[in-house]
């Protein structure tokens, strides 16, 4: 009686990949096959010593990249270089999602805050409209301060303290 390991080794030696038992990942693999529109490639290939090693086309498929993105024969990349390139790569779907979140955050940061309507004096000061001065100057400062001393106290409040 032969073991499953021996059968696998014999099949690998002949270059025949057997059916893959995805186990608990079967549903996820099937879902990704539907999303990508292509079947999952065999996850391993025979290594130098005859033992199975990770197959770069499988990693390429997992990342949602088109077939041959890194594994095309004309690129003449060895398996380790293919895996290094894939490992340092970014999944396009993940990059798109990150950019969407970044743009949403930037949009939110540049929205004007909700403020109550400004008084006519404030509006005029911001928009450069000159109005005749009111009695009392129109601008109030804390009692006993001048415009210069109020500005100095505001500056000293914003300094960082050790």
PDB file of C-alpha atoms in Angstrom:
ATOM      1  CA  UNK A   1       0.000   0.000   0.000  1.00  0.00           C
ATOM      2  CA  UNK A   2       1.435   3.373  -1.015  1.00  0.00           C
ATOM      3  CA  UNK A   3       1.149   6.544   0.966  1.00  0.00           C
ATOM      4  CA  UNK A   4      -0.320   9.799  -0.272  1.00  0.00           C
ATOM      5  CA  UNK A   5       3.141  11.333  -0.014  1.00  0.00           C
ATOM      6  CA  UNK A   6       4.613   8.718  -2.381  1.00  0.00           C
ATOM      7  CA  UNK A   7       1.767   9.221  -4.860  1.00  0.00           C
ATOM      8  CA  UNK A   8       2.316  12.959  -4.772  1.00  0.00           C
ATOM      9  CA  UNK A   9       6.055  12.507  -5.336  1.00  0.00           C
ATOM     10  CA  UNK A  10       5.446  10.194  -8.279  1.00  0.00           C
ATOM     11  CA  UNK A  11       2.955  12.598  -9.857  1.00  0.00           C
ATOM     12  CA  UNK A  12       5.334  15.525  -9.325  1.00  0.00           C
ATOM     13  CA  UNK A  13       8.195  13.573 -10.894  1.00  0.00           C
ATOM     14  CA  UNK A  14       6.068  12.934 -13.987  1.00  0.00           C
ATOM     15  CA  UNK A  15       5.057  16.612 -14.089  1.00  0.00           C
ATOM     16  CA  UNK A  16       1.392  15.868 -13.443  1.00  0.00           C
ATOM     17  CA  UNK A  17      -0.178  18.070 -10.850  1.00  0.00           C
ATOM     18  CA  UNK A  18      -2.931  16.272  -9.008  1.00  0.00           C
ATOM     19  CA  UNK A  19      -6.139  17.815  -7.816  1.00  0.00           C
ATOM     20  CA  UNK A  20      -5.581  20.369  -5.098  1.00  0.00           C
ATOM     21  CA  UNK A  21      -7.339  19.891  -1.799  1.00  0.00           C
ATOM     22  CA  UNK A  22      -7.779  23.468  -0.650  1.00  0.00           C
ATOM     23  CA  UNK A  23      -9.286  22.323   2.655  1.00  0.00           C
ATOM     24  CA  UNK A  24     -10.777  25.153   4.669  1.00  0.00           C
ATOM     25  CA  UNK A  25      -9.685  27.645   1.976  1.00  0.00           C
ATOM     26  CA  UNK A  26     -11.768  26.033  -0.791  1.00  0.00           C
ATOM     27  CA  UNK A  27     -14.554  28.620  -0.561  1.00  0.00           C
ATOM     28  CA  UNK A  28     -12.110  31.542  -0.660  1.00  0.00           C
ATOM     29  CA  UNK A  29     -10.192  30.053  -3.602  1.00  0.00           C
ATOM     30  CA  UNK A  30     -13.416  29.465  -5.512  1.00  0.00           C
ATOM     31  CA  UNK A  31     -14.607  33.021  -4.780  1.00  0.00           C
ATOM     32  CA  UNK A  32     -11.277  34.451  -6.013  1.00  0.00           C
ATOM     33  CA  UNK A  33     -11.529  32.309  -9.152  1.00  0.00           C
ATOM     34  CA  UNK A  34     -14.916  33.894  -9.841  1.00  0.00           C
ATOM     35  CA  UNK A  35     -13.592  37.400  -9.178  1.00  0.00           C
ATOM     36  CA  UNK A  36     -10.460  37.029 -11.321  1.00  0.00           C
ATOM     37  CA  UNK A  37     -12.240  35.050 -14.011  1.00  0.00           C
ATOM     38  CA  UNK A  38      -9.565  32.360 -14.202  1.00  0.00           C
ATOM     39  CA  UNK A  39      -8.903  29.106 -12.369  1.00  0.00           C
ATOM     40  CA  UNK A  40      -6.331  28.901  -9.609  1.00  0.00           C
ATOM     41  CA  UNK A  41      -2.954  27.708 -10.863  1.00  0.00           C
ATOM     42  CA  UNK A  42      -1.316  24.811  -9.103  1.00  0.00           C
ATOM     43  CA  UNK A  43       0.172  26.245  -5.868  1.00  0.00           C
ATOM     44  CA  UNK A  44       3.498  24.383  -5.970  1.00  0.00           C
ATOM     45  CA  UNK A  45       6.098  23.233  -8.436  1.00  0.00           C
ATOM     46  CA  UNK A  46       8.977  20.792  -8.067  1.00  0.00           C
ATOM     47  CA  UNK A  47      12.033  22.385  -6.463  1.00  0.00           C
ATOM     48  CA  UNK A  48      15.709  21.613  -7.073  1.00  0.00           C
ATOM     49  CA  UNK A  49      15.640  18.669  -4.700  1.00  0.00           C
ATOM     50  CA  UNK A  50      12.352  17.270  -5.966  1.00  0.00           C
ATOM     51  CA  UNK A  51      10.336  18.664  -3.072  1.00  0.00           C
ATOM     52  CA  UNK A  52       7.413  20.981  -3.825  1.00  0.00           C
ATOM     53  CA  UNK A  53       8.090  24.720  -3.579  1.00  0.00           C
ATOM     54  CA  UNK A  54       5.794  27.721  -3.958  1.00  0.00           C
ATOM     55  CA  UNK A  55       4.921  28.443  -7.592  1.00  0.00           C
ATOM     56  CA  UNK A  56       5.207  32.108  -8.683  1.00  0.00           C
ATOM     57  CA  UNK A  57       2.167  31.872 -11.042  1.00  0.00           C
ATOM     58  CA  UNK A  58       0.049  30.968  -8.010  1.00  0.00           C
ATOM     59  CA  UNK A  59       1.296  34.024  -6.082  1.00  0.00           C
ATOM     60  CA  UNK A  60       0.649  36.179  -9.151  1.00  0.00           C
ATOM     61  CA  UNK A  61      -2.918  34.826  -9.278  1.00  0.00           C
ATOM     62  CA  UNK A  62      -3.412  35.383  -5.531  1.00  0.00           C
ATOM     63  CA  UNK A  63      -2.404  39.016  -5.935  1.00  0.00           C
ATOM     64  CA  UNK A  64      -4.933  39.519  -8.732  1.00  0.00           C
ATOM     65  CA  UNK A  65      -2.252  40.342 -11.294  1.00  0.00           C
ATOM     66  CA  UNK A  66      -2.676  39.390 -14.957  1.00  0.00           C
ATOM     67  CA  UNK A  67      -1.004  36.125 -16.010  1.00  0.00           C
ATOM     68  CA  UNK A  68       2.638  36.668 -16.915  1.00  0.00           C
ATOM     69  CA  UNK A  69       2.938  40.015 -15.075  1.00  0.00           C
ATOM     70  CA  UNK A  70       6.122  38.726 -13.435  1.00  0.00           C
ATOM     71  CA  UNK A  71       6.246  35.123 -14.646  1.00  0.00           C
ATOM     72  CA  UNK A  72       6.300  35.692 -18.419  1.00  0.00           C
ATOM     73  CA  UNK A  73       8.992  33.657 -20.140  1.00  0.00           C
ATOM     74  CA  UNK A  74      10.415  36.612 -22.075  1.00  0.00           C
ATOM     75  CA  UNK A  75      11.350  38.290 -18.771  1.00  0.00           C
ATOM     76  CA  UNK A  76      13.754  35.413 -18.053  1.00  0.00           C
ATOM     77  CA  UNK A  77      13.507  35.893 -14.287  1.00  0.00           C
ATOM     78  CA  UNK A  78      14.498  32.986 -12.057  1.00  0.00           C
ATOM     79  CA  UNK A  79      11.884  31.719  -9.596  1.00  0.00           C
ATOM     80  CA  UNK A  80      13.476  33.495  -6.615  1.00  0.00           C
ATOM     81  CA  UNK A  81      13.505  36.840  -8.466  1.00  0.00           C
ATOM     82  CA  UNK A  82       9.863  36.346  -9.446  1.00  0.00           C
ATOM     83  CA  UNK A  83       8.881  35.670  -5.836  1.00  0.00           C
ATOM     84  CA  UNK A  84      10.932  38.633  -4.622  1.00  0.00           C
ATOM     85  CA  UNK A  85       9.231  40.941  -7.140  1.00  0.00           C
ATOM     86  CA  UNK A  86       5.804  39.628  -6.169  1.00  0.00           C
ATOM     87  CA  UNK A  87       6.596  39.899  -2.463  1.00  0.00           C
ATOM     88  CA  UNK A  88       7.676  43.515  -2.862  1.00  0.00           C
ATOM     89  CA  UNK A  89       4.671  44.325  -5.034  1.00  0.00           C
ATOM     90  CA  UNK A  90       1.313  45.771  -4.125  1.00  0.00           C
ATOM     91  CA  UNK A  91      -2.027  44.214  -4.871  1.00  0.00           C
ATOM     92  CA  UNK A  92      -3.819  46.574  -7.278  1.00  0.00           C
ATOM     93  CA  UNK A  93      -7.109  46.223  -5.383  1.00  0.00           C
ATOM     94  CA  UNK A  94      -5.408  47.114  -2.095  1.00  0.00           C
ATOM     95  CA  UNK A  95      -3.662  50.131  -3.622  1.00  0.00           C
ATOM     96  CA  UNK A  96      -6.938  51.364  -5.121  1.00  0.00           C
ATOM     97  CA  UNK A  97      -8.682  51.051  -1.770  1.00  0.00           C
ATOM     98  CA  UNK A  98      -5.878  52.898   0.040  1.00  0.00           C
ATOM     99  CA  UNK A  99      -6.007  55.733  -2.500  1.00  0.00           C
ATOM    100  CA  UNK A 100      -9.794  55.975  -2.135  1.00  0.00           C
ATOM    101  CA  UNK A 101      -9.428  56.318   1.648  1.00  0.00           C
ATOM    102  CA  UNK A 102      -6.662  58.873   1.258  1.00  0.00           C
ATOM    103  CA  UNK A 103      -8.731  60.967  -1.158  1.00  0.00           C
ATOM    104  CA  UNK A 104     -11.742  60.761   1.161  1.00  0.00           C
ATOM    105  CA  UNK A 105      -9.577  61.979   4.050  1.00  0.00           C
ATOM    106  CA  UNK A 106      -8.169  64.832   1.981  1.00  0.00           C
ATOM    107  CA  UNK A 107     -11.642  65.836   0.839  1.00  0.00           C
ATOM    108  CA  UNK A 108     -12.821  65.847   4.446  1.00  0.00           C
ATOM    109  CA  UNK A 109      -9.853  67.962   5.560  1.00  0.00           C
ATOM    110  CA  UNK A 110     -10.502  70.623   2.918  1.00  0.00           C
ATOM    111  CA  UNK A 111     -14.195  71.037   3.633  1.00  0.00           C
ATOM    112  CA  UNK A 112     -14.911  74.331   5.334  1.00  0.00           C
ATOM    113  CA  UNK A 113     -15.951  73.846   8.939  1.00  0.00           C
ATOM    114  CA  UNK A 114     -19.515  74.684   9.887  1.00  0.00           C
ATOM    115  CA  UNK A 115     -19.521  78.110  11.483  1.00  0.00           C
ATOM    116  CA  UNK A 116     -22.414  80.338  12.466  1.00  0.00           C
ATOM    117  CA  UNK A 117     -22.927  83.266  10.098  1.00  0.00           C
ATOM    118  CA  UNK A 118     -20.336  86.002  10.671  1.00  0.00           C
ATOM    119  CA  UNK A 119     -21.313  89.402  11.931  1.00  0.00           C
ATOM    120  CA  UNK A 120     -21.247  92.214   9.333  1.00  0.00           C
ATOM    121  CA  UNK A 121     -18.047  93.698  10.840  1.00  0.00           C
ATOM    122  CA  UNK A 122     -16.218  90.363  10.666  1.00  0.00           C
ATOM    123  CA  UNK A 123     -17.464  89.667   7.162  1.00  0.00           C
ATOM    124  CA  UNK A 124     -16.337  93.096   5.975  1.00  0.00           C
ATOM    125  CA  UNK A 125     -12.878  92.669   7.523  1.00  0.00           C
ATOM    126  CA  UNK A 126     -12.413  89.306   5.782  1.00  0.00           C
ATOM    127  CA  UNK A 127     -13.638  90.463   2.405  1.00  0.00           C
ATOM    128  CA  UNK A 128     -11.849  93.824   2.375  1.00  0.00           C
ATOM    129  CA  UNK A 129     -14.967  96.018   2.478  1.00  0.00           C
ATOM    130  CA  UNK A 130     -14.375  99.326   4.169  1.00  0.00           C
ATOM    131  CA  UNK A 131     -17.076 100.733   6.404  1.00  0.00           C
ATOM    132  CA  UNK A 132     -17.184 103.878   8.381  1.00  0.00           C
ATOM    133  CA  UNK A 133     -15.751 103.418  11.868  1.00  0.00           C
ATOM    134  CA  UNK A 134     -18.267 102.966  14.625  1.00  0.00           C
ATOM    135  CA  UNK A 135     -18.165 104.867  17.831  1.00  0.00           C
ATOM    136  CA  UNK A 136     -15.898 102.916  20.165  1.00  0.00           C
ATOM    137  CA  UNK A 137     -13.784 101.422  17.365  1.00  0.00           C
ATOM    138  CA  UNK A 138     -15.844  98.269  16.781  1.00  0.00           C
ATOM    139  CA  UNK A 139     -13.129  95.926  18.099  1.00  0.00           C
ATOM    140  CA  UNK A 140     -13.033  94.985  21.738  1.00  0.00           C
ATOM    141  CA  UNK A 141     -10.009  93.834  23.713  1.00  0.00           C
ATOM    142  CA  UNK A 142      -9.875  92.558  27.256  1.00  0.00           C
ATOM    143  CA  UNK A 143     -10.087  95.462  29.732  1.00  0.00           C
ATOM    144  CA  UNK A 144      -6.773  97.210  30.338  1.00  0.00           C
ATOM    145  CA  UNK A 145      -5.076  95.937  27.171  1.00  0.00           C
ATOM    146  CA  UNK A 146      -4.174  97.491  23.877  1.00  0.00           C
ATOM    147  CA  UNK A 147      -4.123  95.796  20.496  1.00  0.00           C
ATOM    148  CA  UNK A 148      -0.328  95.207  20.744  1.00  0.00           C
ATOM    149  CA  UNK A 149      -0.440  93.742  24.268  1.00  0.00           C
ATOM    150  CA  UNK A 150      -3.329  91.437  23.303  1.00  0.00           C
ATOM    151  CA  UNK A 151      -1.318  90.155  20.331  1.00  0.00           C
ATOM    152  CA  UNK A 152       1.753  89.589  22.555  1.00  0.00           C
ATOM    153  CA  UNK A 153      -0.271  87.575  25.058  1.00  0.00           C
ATOM    154  CA  UNK A 154      -1.741  85.425  22.262  1.00  0.00           C
ATOM    155  CA  UNK A 155       1.769  84.714  20.926  1.00  0.00           C
ATOM    156  CA  UNK A 156       3.078  83.760  24.357  1.00  0.00           C
ATOM    157  CA  UNK A 157       0.138  81.363  24.873  1.00  0.00           C
ATOM    158  CA  UNK A 158       1.008  79.412  21.737  1.00  0.00           C
ATOM    159  CA  UNK A 159       4.682  78.867  22.583  1.00  0.00           C
ATOM    160  CA  UNK A 160       5.559  75.369  23.739  1.00  0.00           C
ATOM    161  CA  UNK A 161       6.736  75.039  27.272  1.00  0.00           C
ATOM    162  CA  UNK A 162       9.352  72.489  28.426  1.00  0.00           C
TER     163      UNK A 162
END
